[in-house]
Amino acid sequence: MLPLTCSDPPSDFDSTVAAFQNTLRKYISGADLESRLTVQPGTWPSIANVTADLTGTTLQPDRPAAVDLANLQAGFTIDQLAFQAEPLTVNSANVRIRATAEQLQLSFARDAQQRVVMVPTDVAHGEVAVEIAQHDLQTLLLFAARQAAQEHDATIDDATLQLEQQGDRAARFATTVQARKGMFQATLKISGKIELSENLTLRLDDLTCEGEGMLGGMLAAIVSPQLTQYNATAIPLAEHALGEVRIEHLQFDVTQGLSVQARFAGRQS
Protein backbone atom coordinates (compact mmCIF):
# COMPACT_ATOMS: atom_id res chain seq x y z
CA MET A 1 0.00 0.00 0.00
CA LEU A 2 1.59 3.19 -1.21
CA PRO A 3 1.03 6.61 0.45
CA LEU A 4 0.56 9.39 -2.08
CA THR A 5 1.59 13.00 -1.62
CA CYS A 6 -1.78 14.45 -2.71
CA SER A 7 -4.39 15.53 -0.15
CA ASP A 8 -7.30 14.00 -2.10
CA PRO A 9 -7.48 10.87 -4.27
CA PRO A 10 -6.78 11.57 -7.96
CA SER A 11 -9.92 11.47 -10.08
CA ASP A 12 -8.67 11.27 -13.68
CA PHE A 13 -5.68 10.18 -15.74
CA ASP A 14 -3.71 13.44 -15.52
CA SER A 15 -4.07 13.81 -11.75
CA THR A 16 -3.13 10.15 -11.29
CA VAL A 17 0.07 10.55 -13.31
CA ALA A 18 0.91 13.70 -11.33
CA ALA A 19 0.36 11.78 -8.08
CA PHE A 20 2.67 9.00 -9.30
CA GLN A 21 5.41 11.48 -10.21
CA ASN A 22 5.17 13.52 -7.00
CA THR A 23 5.23 10.39 -4.86
CA LEU A 24 8.25 9.11 -6.76
CA ARG A 25 10.11 12.35 -6.08
CA LYS A 26 9.30 12.14 -2.35
CA TYR A 27 10.38 8.56 -1.68
CA ILE A 28 13.05 7.95 -4.33
CA SER A 29 16.32 9.78 -4.94
CA GLY A 30 18.34 9.32 -8.10
CA ALA A 31 19.07 10.73 -11.52
CA ASP A 32 16.44 11.31 -14.23
CA LEU A 33 13.43 10.33 -12.13
CA GLU A 34 10.98 11.74 -14.69
CA SER A 35 12.21 9.34 -17.37
CA ARG A 36 11.96 6.29 -15.11
CA LEU A 37 8.17 6.21 -15.12
CA THR A 38 6.07 5.67 -18.25
CA VAL A 39 2.27 5.77 -18.09
CA GLN A 40 0.08 5.12 -21.13
CA PRO A 41 -3.58 6.14 -20.97
CA GLY A 42 -6.52 3.85 -21.50
CA THR A 43 -10.24 4.50 -21.19
CA TRP A 44 -10.61 5.97 -17.71
CA PRO A 45 -10.84 4.54 -15.08
CA SER A 46 -8.37 2.24 -16.84
CA ILE A 47 -4.67 2.89 -17.50
CA ALA A 48 -3.25 0.83 -20.36
CA ASN A 49 0.33 0.45 -19.16
CA VAL A 50 2.62 1.54 -16.33
CA THR A 51 6.35 0.85 -16.54
CA ALA A 52 8.82 1.89 -13.85
CA ASP A 53 12.57 1.26 -13.73
CA LEU A 54 14.17 2.45 -10.49
CA THR A 55 17.50 0.71 -11.03
CA GLY A 56 20.30 2.59 -9.33
CA THR A 57 18.05 4.75 -7.16
CA THR A 58 17.70 4.99 -3.38
CA LEU A 59 14.54 4.52 -1.34
CA GLN A 60 13.93 7.03 1.43
CA PRO A 61 12.20 4.78 3.99
CA ASP A 62 8.93 5.98 5.47
CA ARG A 63 7.51 4.50 8.65
CA PRO A 64 4.25 2.76 7.66
CA ALA A 65 0.97 3.67 9.34
CA ALA A 66 -2.16 1.57 9.77
CA VAL A 67 -4.58 1.79 6.84
CA ASP A 68 -8.37 1.86 7.12
CA LEU A 69 -9.37 -0.90 4.69
CA ALA A 70 -13.01 -0.76 5.78
CA ASN A 71 -13.64 2.46 3.85
CA LEU A 72 -12.15 1.92 0.43
CA GLN A 73 -12.89 4.36 -2.37
CA ALA A 74 -13.07 3.30 -6.01
CA GLY A 75 -9.86 3.92 -7.91
CA PHE A 76 -8.65 2.65 -11.28
CA THR A 77 -7.23 -0.39 -13.08
CA ILE A 78 -3.79 -0.85 -14.64
CA ASP A 79 -4.01 -3.26 -17.57
CA GLN A 80 -0.27 -4.01 -17.65
CA LEU A 81 2.27 -3.18 -14.93
CA ALA A 82 6.03 -3.77 -15.08
CA PHE A 83 8.40 -2.69 -12.31
CA GLN A 84 12.08 -3.30 -11.80
CA ALA A 85 14.85 -2.02 -9.57
CA GLU A 86 18.12 -3.88 -10.04
CA PRO A 87 19.17 -2.71 -7.60
CA LEU A 88 17.29 -0.33 -5.31
CA THR A 89 19.33 0.88 -2.33
CA VAL A 90 17.61 0.56 1.05
CA ASN A 91 19.48 1.44 4.26
CA SER A 92 22.81 1.18 2.37
CA ALA A 93 21.93 -2.31 1.07
CA ASN A 94 21.15 -3.25 -2.53
CA VAL A 95 17.80 -4.98 -3.06
CA ARG A 96 16.79 -6.36 -6.45
CA ILE A 97 13.06 -6.27 -7.19
CA ARG A 98 11.07 -7.32 -10.24
CA ALA A 99 7.28 -7.24 -10.44
CA THR A 100 4.64 -7.64 -13.14
CA ALA A 101 0.86 -7.57 -13.00
CA GLU A 102 -2.12 -7.80 -15.33
CA GLN A 103 -5.48 -6.17 -14.68
CA LEU A 104 -4.34 -4.71 -11.37
CA GLN A 105 -7.22 -3.00 -9.57
CA LEU A 106 -6.31 -0.18 -7.18
CA SER A 107 -8.57 1.49 -4.64
CA PHE A 108 -7.98 4.44 -2.32
CA ALA A 109 -7.95 4.55 1.47
CA ARG A 110 -6.62 6.73 4.30
CA ASP A 111 -3.91 5.73 6.73
CA ALA A 112 -3.61 6.72 10.39
CA GLN A 113 -1.83 9.91 9.30
CA GLN A 114 -4.75 10.71 6.97
CA ARG A 115 -2.60 10.26 3.89
CA VAL A 116 -4.16 8.98 0.69
CA VAL A 117 -3.04 5.40 0.09
CA MET A 118 -3.34 3.23 -3.02
CA VAL A 119 -4.48 -0.28 -2.10
CA PRO A 120 -4.25 -3.16 -4.60
CA THR A 121 -7.58 -4.98 -4.24
CA ASP A 122 -7.65 -7.42 -7.16
CA VAL A 123 -5.43 -8.72 -9.96
CA ALA A 124 -5.74 -11.23 -12.78
CA HIS A 125 -2.14 -12.40 -12.45
CA GLY A 126 1.10 -11.07 -11.05
CA GLU A 127 4.60 -12.01 -9.95
CA VAL A 128 7.15 -10.51 -7.57
CA ALA A 129 10.79 -11.49 -7.13
CA VAL A 130 13.05 -10.01 -4.45
CA GLU A 131 16.74 -10.86 -4.15
CA ILE A 132 19.26 -9.65 -1.59
CA ALA A 133 22.87 -10.80 -1.82
CA GLN A 134 24.41 -12.12 1.38
CA HIS A 135 26.61 -9.04 1.82
CA ASP A 136 23.61 -6.71 1.46
CA LEU A 137 21.44 -8.83 3.75
CA GLN A 138 24.19 -8.56 6.33
CA THR A 139 24.11 -4.77 5.93
CA LEU A 140 20.36 -4.72 6.58
CA LEU A 141 20.58 -7.02 9.58
CA LEU A 142 23.38 -4.97 11.17
CA PHE A 143 21.74 -1.59 10.51
CA ALA A 144 20.45 -1.21 14.09
CA ALA A 145 23.69 -2.43 15.65
CA ARG A 146 25.77 0.03 13.64
CA GLN A 147 23.47 2.91 14.60
CA ALA A 148 23.78 2.04 18.29
CA ALA A 149 27.57 1.77 18.06
CA GLN A 150 27.92 5.12 16.29
CA GLU A 151 26.02 6.85 19.08
CA HIS A 152 28.85 5.79 21.40
CA ASP A 153 31.74 6.60 19.03
CA ALA A 154 32.24 2.95 18.13
CA THR A 155 32.19 1.25 14.74
CA ILE A 156 31.29 -2.22 13.51
CA ASP A 157 33.38 -3.70 10.67
CA ASP A 158 34.37 -6.97 9.04
CA ALA A 159 31.23 -9.03 9.56
CA THR A 160 30.72 -12.65 8.55
CA LEU A 161 27.15 -13.92 8.16
CA GLN A 162 25.81 -17.47 8.46
CA LEU A 163 22.26 -18.41 7.47
CA GLU A 164 20.34 -21.59 8.26
CA GLN A 165 16.92 -22.14 6.74
CA GLN A 166 14.21 -23.35 9.13
CA GLY A 167 11.10 -24.48 7.31
CA ASP A 168 9.53 -22.86 4.27
CA ARG A 169 9.51 -19.26 5.50
CA ALA A 170 12.06 -18.85 8.28
CA ALA A 171 15.81 -18.80 8.85
CA ARG A 172 18.25 -18.30 11.70
CA PHE A 173 21.17 -15.98 11.20
CA ALA A 174 24.41 -15.49 13.11
CA THR A 175 26.98 -12.86 12.34
CA THR A 176 30.39 -12.30 13.89
CA VAL A 177 31.65 -8.72 13.69
CA GLN A 178 34.73 -6.80 14.67
CA ALA A 179 33.85 -3.71 16.70
CA ARG A 180 36.22 -0.84 17.41
CA LYS A 181 36.19 1.96 19.96
CA GLY A 182 39.19 4.22 19.72
CA MET A 183 42.32 2.07 19.51
CA PHE A 184 40.61 -0.99 20.97
CA GLN A 185 38.94 -3.84 19.10
CA ALA A 186 36.56 -6.57 20.19
CA THR A 187 34.49 -9.38 18.70
CA LEU A 188 30.68 -9.35 18.86
CA LYS A 189 28.30 -12.15 17.94
CA ILE A 190 24.83 -11.05 16.83
CA SER A 191 22.13 -13.61 16.09
CA GLY A 192 18.41 -13.78 15.49
CA LYS A 193 15.57 -15.14 13.41
CA ILE A 194 14.04 -14.03 10.10
CA GLU A 195 10.46 -14.97 9.24
CA LEU A 196 8.57 -14.19 6.04
CA SER A 197 4.86 -13.45 6.22
CA GLU A 198 2.31 -13.99 3.45
CA ASN A 199 2.34 -10.28 2.58
CA LEU A 200 6.07 -10.49 1.81
CA THR A 201 7.20 -8.80 5.00
CA LEU A 202 10.34 -9.96 6.81
CA ARG A 203 10.04 -10.10 10.59
CA LEU A 204 13.13 -9.95 12.80
CA ASP A 205 13.00 -11.64 16.19
CA ASP A 206 15.09 -13.27 18.93
CA LEU A 207 17.83 -10.69 18.39
CA THR A 208 20.78 -11.09 20.75
CA CYS A 209 24.30 -9.69 21.03
CA GLU A 210 27.22 -11.21 22.94
CA GLY A 211 30.74 -9.84 23.29
CA GLU A 212 34.13 -11.40 23.93
CA GLY A 213 36.32 -9.91 26.65
CA MET A 214 35.84 -6.74 28.69
CA LEU A 215 35.48 -4.37 25.73
CA GLY A 216 33.26 -6.85 23.90
CA GLY A 217 30.99 -7.08 26.92
CA MET A 218 30.82 -3.29 27.15
CA LEU A 219 29.96 -2.89 23.47
CA ALA A 220 27.41 -5.71 23.66
CA ALA A 221 25.73 -3.85 26.52
CA ILE A 222 25.53 -0.78 24.27
CA VAL A 223 24.18 -2.63 21.25
CA SER A 224 21.75 -5.04 22.97
CA PRO A 225 19.09 -2.48 24.02
CA GLN A 226 18.96 -1.13 20.47
CA LEU A 227 18.60 -4.64 19.07
CA THR A 228 15.81 -5.37 21.53
CA GLN A 229 13.86 -2.45 20.08
CA TYR A 230 14.07 -4.14 16.68
CA ASN A 231 12.55 -7.42 17.90
CA ALA A 232 9.33 -8.06 15.96
CA THR A 233 10.35 -5.35 13.48
CA ALA A 234 8.78 -5.75 10.03
CA ILE A 235 10.78 -5.09 6.86
CA PRO A 236 8.37 -4.86 3.90
CA LEU A 237 9.86 -6.45 0.78
CA ALA A 238 6.85 -5.90 -1.47
CA GLU A 239 4.02 -5.18 0.95
CA HIS A 240 3.14 -1.96 -0.88
CA ALA A 241 2.68 -3.96 -4.06
CA LEU A 242 0.25 -6.52 -2.65
CA GLY A 243 -2.48 -4.88 -0.57
CA GLU A 244 -5.48 -7.23 -0.53
CA VAL A 245 -4.48 -9.48 -3.42
CA ARG A 246 -4.09 -13.21 -2.81
CA ILE A 247 -0.75 -15.02 -3.01
CA GLU A 248 -0.89 -18.33 -4.88
CA HIS A 249 2.73 -19.40 -4.47
CA LEU A 250 5.55 -18.24 -2.20
CA GLN A 251 9.17 -19.41 -2.28
CA PHE A 252 11.75 -18.40 0.34
CA ASP A 253 15.40 -19.41 0.11
CA VAL A 254 18.57 -18.37 1.96
CA THR A 255 21.07 -20.61 0.17
CA GLN A 256 22.85 -17.58 -1.30
CA GLY A 257 21.66 -14.47 0.46
CA LEU A 258 17.88 -14.07 0.42
CA SER A 259 15.57 -14.93 -2.47
CA VAL A 260 11.79 -14.52 -2.41
CA GLN A 261 9.48 -15.30 -5.32
CA ALA A 262 5.70 -14.98 -5.28
CA ARG A 263 2.81 -15.40 -7.68
CA PHE A 264 -0.54 -13.84 -6.93
CA ALA A 265 -4.04 -13.69 -8.43
CA GLY A 266 -7.48 -12.57 -7.33
CA ARG A 267 -8.17 -11.06 -3.93
CA GLN A 268 -8.05 -12.36 -0.39
CA SER A 269 -11.32 -13.88 0.77
Short mmCIF file of N, CA and C in Angstrom, two decimals, residues 7-78:
data_model
loop_
_atom_site.label_atom_id
_atom_site.label_comp_id
_atom_site.label_asym_id
_atom_site.label_seq_id
_atom_site.Cartn_x
_atom_site.Cartn_y
_atom_site.Cartn_z
N SER A 7 -3.47 15.47 -1.29
CA SER A 7 -4.39 15.53 -0.15
C SER A 7 -5.71 14.82 -0.43
N ASP A 8 -6.08 14.69 -1.71
CA ASP A 8 -7.30 14.00 -2.10
C ASP A 8 -6.98 12.97 -3.17
N PRO A 9 -7.75 11.89 -3.25
CA PRO A 9 -7.48 10.87 -4.27
C PRO A 9 -7.58 11.46 -5.67
N PRO A 10 -6.68 11.10 -6.57
CA PRO A 10 -6.78 11.57 -7.96
C PRO A 10 -8.05 11.03 -8.61
N SER A 11 -8.61 11.82 -9.52
CA SER A 11 -9.92 11.47 -10.08
C SER A 11 -9.91 11.28 -11.59
N ASP A 12 -8.75 11.48 -12.24
CA ASP A 12 -8.67 11.27 -13.68
C ASP A 12 -7.23 10.89 -14.03
N PHE A 13 -6.99 10.66 -15.31
CA PHE A 13 -5.68 10.18 -15.74
C PHE A 13 -4.57 11.18 -15.40
N ASP A 14 -4.77 12.45 -15.73
CA ASP A 14 -3.71 13.44 -15.52
C ASP A 14 -3.36 13.60 -14.04
N SER A 15 -4.36 13.65 -13.18
CA SER A 15 -4.07 13.81 -11.75
C SER A 15 -3.43 12.55 -11.17
N THR A 16 -3.75 11.40 -11.75
CA THR A 16 -3.13 10.15 -11.29
C THR A 16 -1.65 10.11 -11.66
N VAL A 17 -1.33 10.50 -12.89
CA VAL A 17 0.07 10.55 -13.31
C VAL A 17 0.85 11.54 -12.45
N ALA A 18 0.24 12.70 -12.18
CA ALA A 18 0.91 13.70 -11.33
C ALA A 18 1.15 13.14 -9.93
N ALA A 19 0.19 12.39 -9.41
CA ALA A 19 0.36 11.78 -8.08
C ALA A 19 1.49 10.76 -8.09
N PHE A 20 1.57 9.95 -9.16
CA PHE A 20 2.67 9.00 -9.30
C PHE A 20 4.02 9.74 -9.26
N GLN A 21 4.13 10.78 -10.07
CA GLN A 21 5.41 11.48 -10.21
C GLN A 21 5.81 12.18 -8.91
N ASN A 22 4.85 12.83 -8.25
CA ASN A 22 5.17 13.52 -7.00
C ASN A 22 5.57 12.55 -5.90
N THR A 23 4.90 11.41 -5.86
CA THR A 23 5.23 10.39 -4.86
C THR A 23 6.61 9.81 -5.12
N LEU A 24 6.93 9.61 -6.39
CA LEU A 24 8.25 9.11 -6.76
C LEU A 24 9.33 10.07 -6.29
N ARG A 25 9.11 11.36 -6.49
CA ARG A 25 10.11 12.35 -6.08
C ARG A 25 10.28 12.39 -4.56
N LYS A 26 9.21 12.09 -3.82
CA LYS A 26 9.30 12.14 -2.35
C LYS A 26 10.08 10.96 -1.78
N TYR A 27 9.83 9.77 -2.30
CA TYR A 27 10.38 8.56 -1.68
C TYR A 27 11.63 8.02 -2.36
N ILE A 28 11.92 8.49 -3.57
CA ILE A 28 13.05 7.95 -4.33
C ILE A 28 14.02 9.08 -4.68
N SER A 29 15.30 8.83 -4.50
CA SER A 29 16.32 9.78 -4.94
C SER A 29 17.20 9.10 -5.98
N GLY A 30 17.53 9.86 -7.01
CA GLY A 30 18.34 9.32 -8.10
C GLY A 30 18.24 10.22 -9.31
N ALA A 31 19.02 9.90 -10.32
CA ALA A 31 19.07 10.73 -11.52
C ALA A 31 17.89 10.42 -12.45
N ASP A 32 17.43 11.45 -13.16
CA ASP A 32 16.44 11.31 -14.23
C ASP A 32 15.17 10.58 -13.77
N LEU A 33 14.61 11.00 -12.64
CA LEU A 33 13.43 10.33 -12.13
C LEU A 33 12.25 10.42 -13.09
N GLU A 34 12.12 11.55 -13.78
CA GLU A 34 10.98 11.74 -14.69
C GLU A 34 10.96 10.68 -15.79
N SER A 35 12.15 10.30 -16.26
CA SER A 35 12.21 9.34 -17.37
C SER A 35 12.06 7.90 -16.92
N ARG A 36 12.02 7.66 -15.63
CA ARG A 36 11.96 6.29 -15.11
C ARG A 36 10.54 5.74 -15.03
N LEU A 37 9.57 6.62 -15.21
CA LEU A 37 8.17 6.21 -15.12
C LEU A 37 7.46 6.52 -16.44
N THR A 38 6.84 5.49 -17.02
CA THR A 38 6.07 5.67 -18.25
C THR A 38 4.64 5.21 -18.00
N VAL A 39 3.69 6.08 -18.31
CA VAL A 39 2.27 5.77 -18.09
C VAL A 39 1.52 6.03 -19.39
N GLN A 40 0.85 4.99 -19.90
CA GLN A 40 0.08 5.12 -21.13
C GLN A 40 -1.41 5.09 -20.81
N PRO A 41 -2.16 6.06 -21.32
CA PRO A 41 -3.58 6.14 -20.97
C PRO A 41 -4.41 5.03 -21.60
N GLY A 42 -5.51 4.74 -20.95
CA GLY A 42 -6.52 3.85 -21.50
C GLY A 42 -7.84 4.59 -21.48
N THR A 43 -8.93 3.87 -21.35
CA THR A 43 -10.24 4.50 -21.19
C THR A 43 -10.54 4.58 -19.70
N TRP A 44 -10.48 5.79 -19.15
CA TRP A 44 -10.61 5.97 -17.71
C TRP A 44 -11.93 5.37 -17.21
N PRO A 45 -11.91 4.64 -16.08
CA PRO A 45 -10.84 4.54 -15.08
C PRO A 45 -9.86 3.39 -15.32
N SER A 46 -9.37 3.25 -16.53
CA SER A 46 -8.37 2.24 -16.84
C SER A 46 -7.13 2.93 -17.39
N ILE A 47 -5.95 2.44 -16.97
CA ILE A 47 -4.67 2.89 -17.50
C ILE A 47 -4.07 1.71 -18.26
N ALA A 48 -3.68 1.94 -19.50
CA ALA A 48 -3.25 0.83 -20.36
C ALA A 48 -1.96 0.19 -19.87
N ASN A 49 -0.98 1.01 -19.50
CA ASN A 49 0.33 0.45 -19.16
C ASN A 49 1.09 1.39 -18.23
N VAL A 50 1.71 0.80 -17.22
CA VAL A 50 2.62 1.54 -16.33
C VAL A 50 3.93 0.77 -16.27
N THR A 51 5.02 1.45 -16.60
CA THR A 51 6.35 0.85 -16.54
C THR A 51 7.24 1.74 -15.69
N ALA A 52 7.92 1.14 -14.72
CA ALA A 52 8.82 1.89 -13.85
C ALA A 52 10.13 1.13 -13.71
N ASP A 53 11.23 1.84 -13.90
CA ASP A 53 12.57 1.26 -13.73
C ASP A 53 13.34 2.15 -12.76
N LEU A 54 13.49 1.67 -11.54
CA LEU A 54 14.17 2.45 -10.49
C LEU A 54 15.58 1.92 -10.21
N THR A 55 16.15 1.23 -11.19
CA THR A 55 17.50 0.71 -11.03
C THR A 55 18.48 1.83 -10.72
N GLY A 56 19.28 1.62 -9.68
CA GLY A 56 20.30 2.59 -9.33
C GLY A 56 19.82 3.74 -8.47
N THR A 57 18.58 3.69 -8.01
CA THR A 57 18.05 4.75 -7.16
C THR A 57 18.07 4.32 -5.69
N THR A 58 17.70 5.25 -4.82
CA THR A 58 17.70 4.99 -3.38
C THR A 58 16.33 5.27 -2.80
N LEU A 59 15.83 4.34 -2.02
CA LEU A 59 14.54 4.52 -1.34
C LEU A 59 14.75 5.27 -0.05
N GLN A 60 13.95 6.31 0.17
CA GLN A 60 13.93 7.03 1.43
C GLN A 60 12.84 6.39 2.30
N PRO A 61 13.22 5.54 3.25
CA PRO A 61 12.20 4.78 3.99
C PRO A 61 11.23 5.69 4.73
N ASP A 62 9.98 5.24 4.77
CA ASP A 62 8.93 5.98 5.47
C ASP A 62 8.24 5.01 6.41
N ARG A 63 8.13 5.39 7.67
CA ARG A 63 7.51 4.50 8.65
C ARG A 63 6.04 4.27 8.28
N PRO A 64 5.63 3.02 8.07
CA PRO A 64 4.25 2.76 7.66
C PRO A 64 3.27 3.06 8.78
N ALA A 65 2.05 3.42 8.39
CA ALA A 65 0.97 3.67 9.34
C ALA A 65 -0.20 2.77 8.99
N ALA A 66 -1.00 2.44 9.98
CA ALA A 66 -2.16 1.57 9.77
C ALA A 66 -3.11 2.19 8.75
N VAL A 67 -3.69 1.34 7.91
CA VAL A 67 -4.58 1.79 6.84
C VAL A 67 -6.00 1.31 7.12
N ASP A 68 -6.96 2.19 6.92
CA ASP A 68 -8.37 1.86 7.12
C ASP A 68 -8.90 1.18 5.85
N LEU A 69 -8.91 -0.15 5.86
CA LEU A 69 -9.37 -0.90 4.69
C LEU A 69 -10.88 -1.08 4.67
N ALA A 70 -11.55 -0.61 5.72
CA ALA A 70 -13.01 -0.76 5.78
C ALA A 70 -13.72 0.31 4.97
N ASN A 71 -13.00 1.35 4.58
CA ASN A 71 -13.64 2.46 3.85
C ASN A 71 -12.87 2.75 2.57
N LEU A 72 -12.84 1.76 1.70
CA LEU A 72 -12.15 1.92 0.43
C LEU A 72 -12.97 2.76 -0.54
N GLN A 73 -12.25 3.53 -1.34
CA GLN A 73 -12.89 4.36 -2.37
C GLN A 73 -12.45 3.86 -3.73
N ALA A 74 -13.37 3.81 -4.68
CA ALA A 74 -13.07 3.30 -6.01
C ALA A 74 -11.90 4.05 -6.63
N GLY A 75 -11.03 3.31 -7.30
CA GLY A 75 -9.86 3.92 -7.91
C GLY A 75 -9.81 3.68 -9.41
N PHE A 76 -8.84 2.88 -9.85
CA PHE A 76 -8.65 2.65 -11.28
C PHE A 76 -7.98 1.30 -11.48
N THR A 77 -7.85 0.89 -12.73
CA THR A 77 -7.23 -0.39 -13.08
C THR A 77 -6.05 -0.15 -14.00
N ILE A 78 -4.95 -0.86 -13.75
CA ILE A 78 -3.79 -0.85 -14.64
C ILE A 78 -3.81 -2.15 -15.43
#
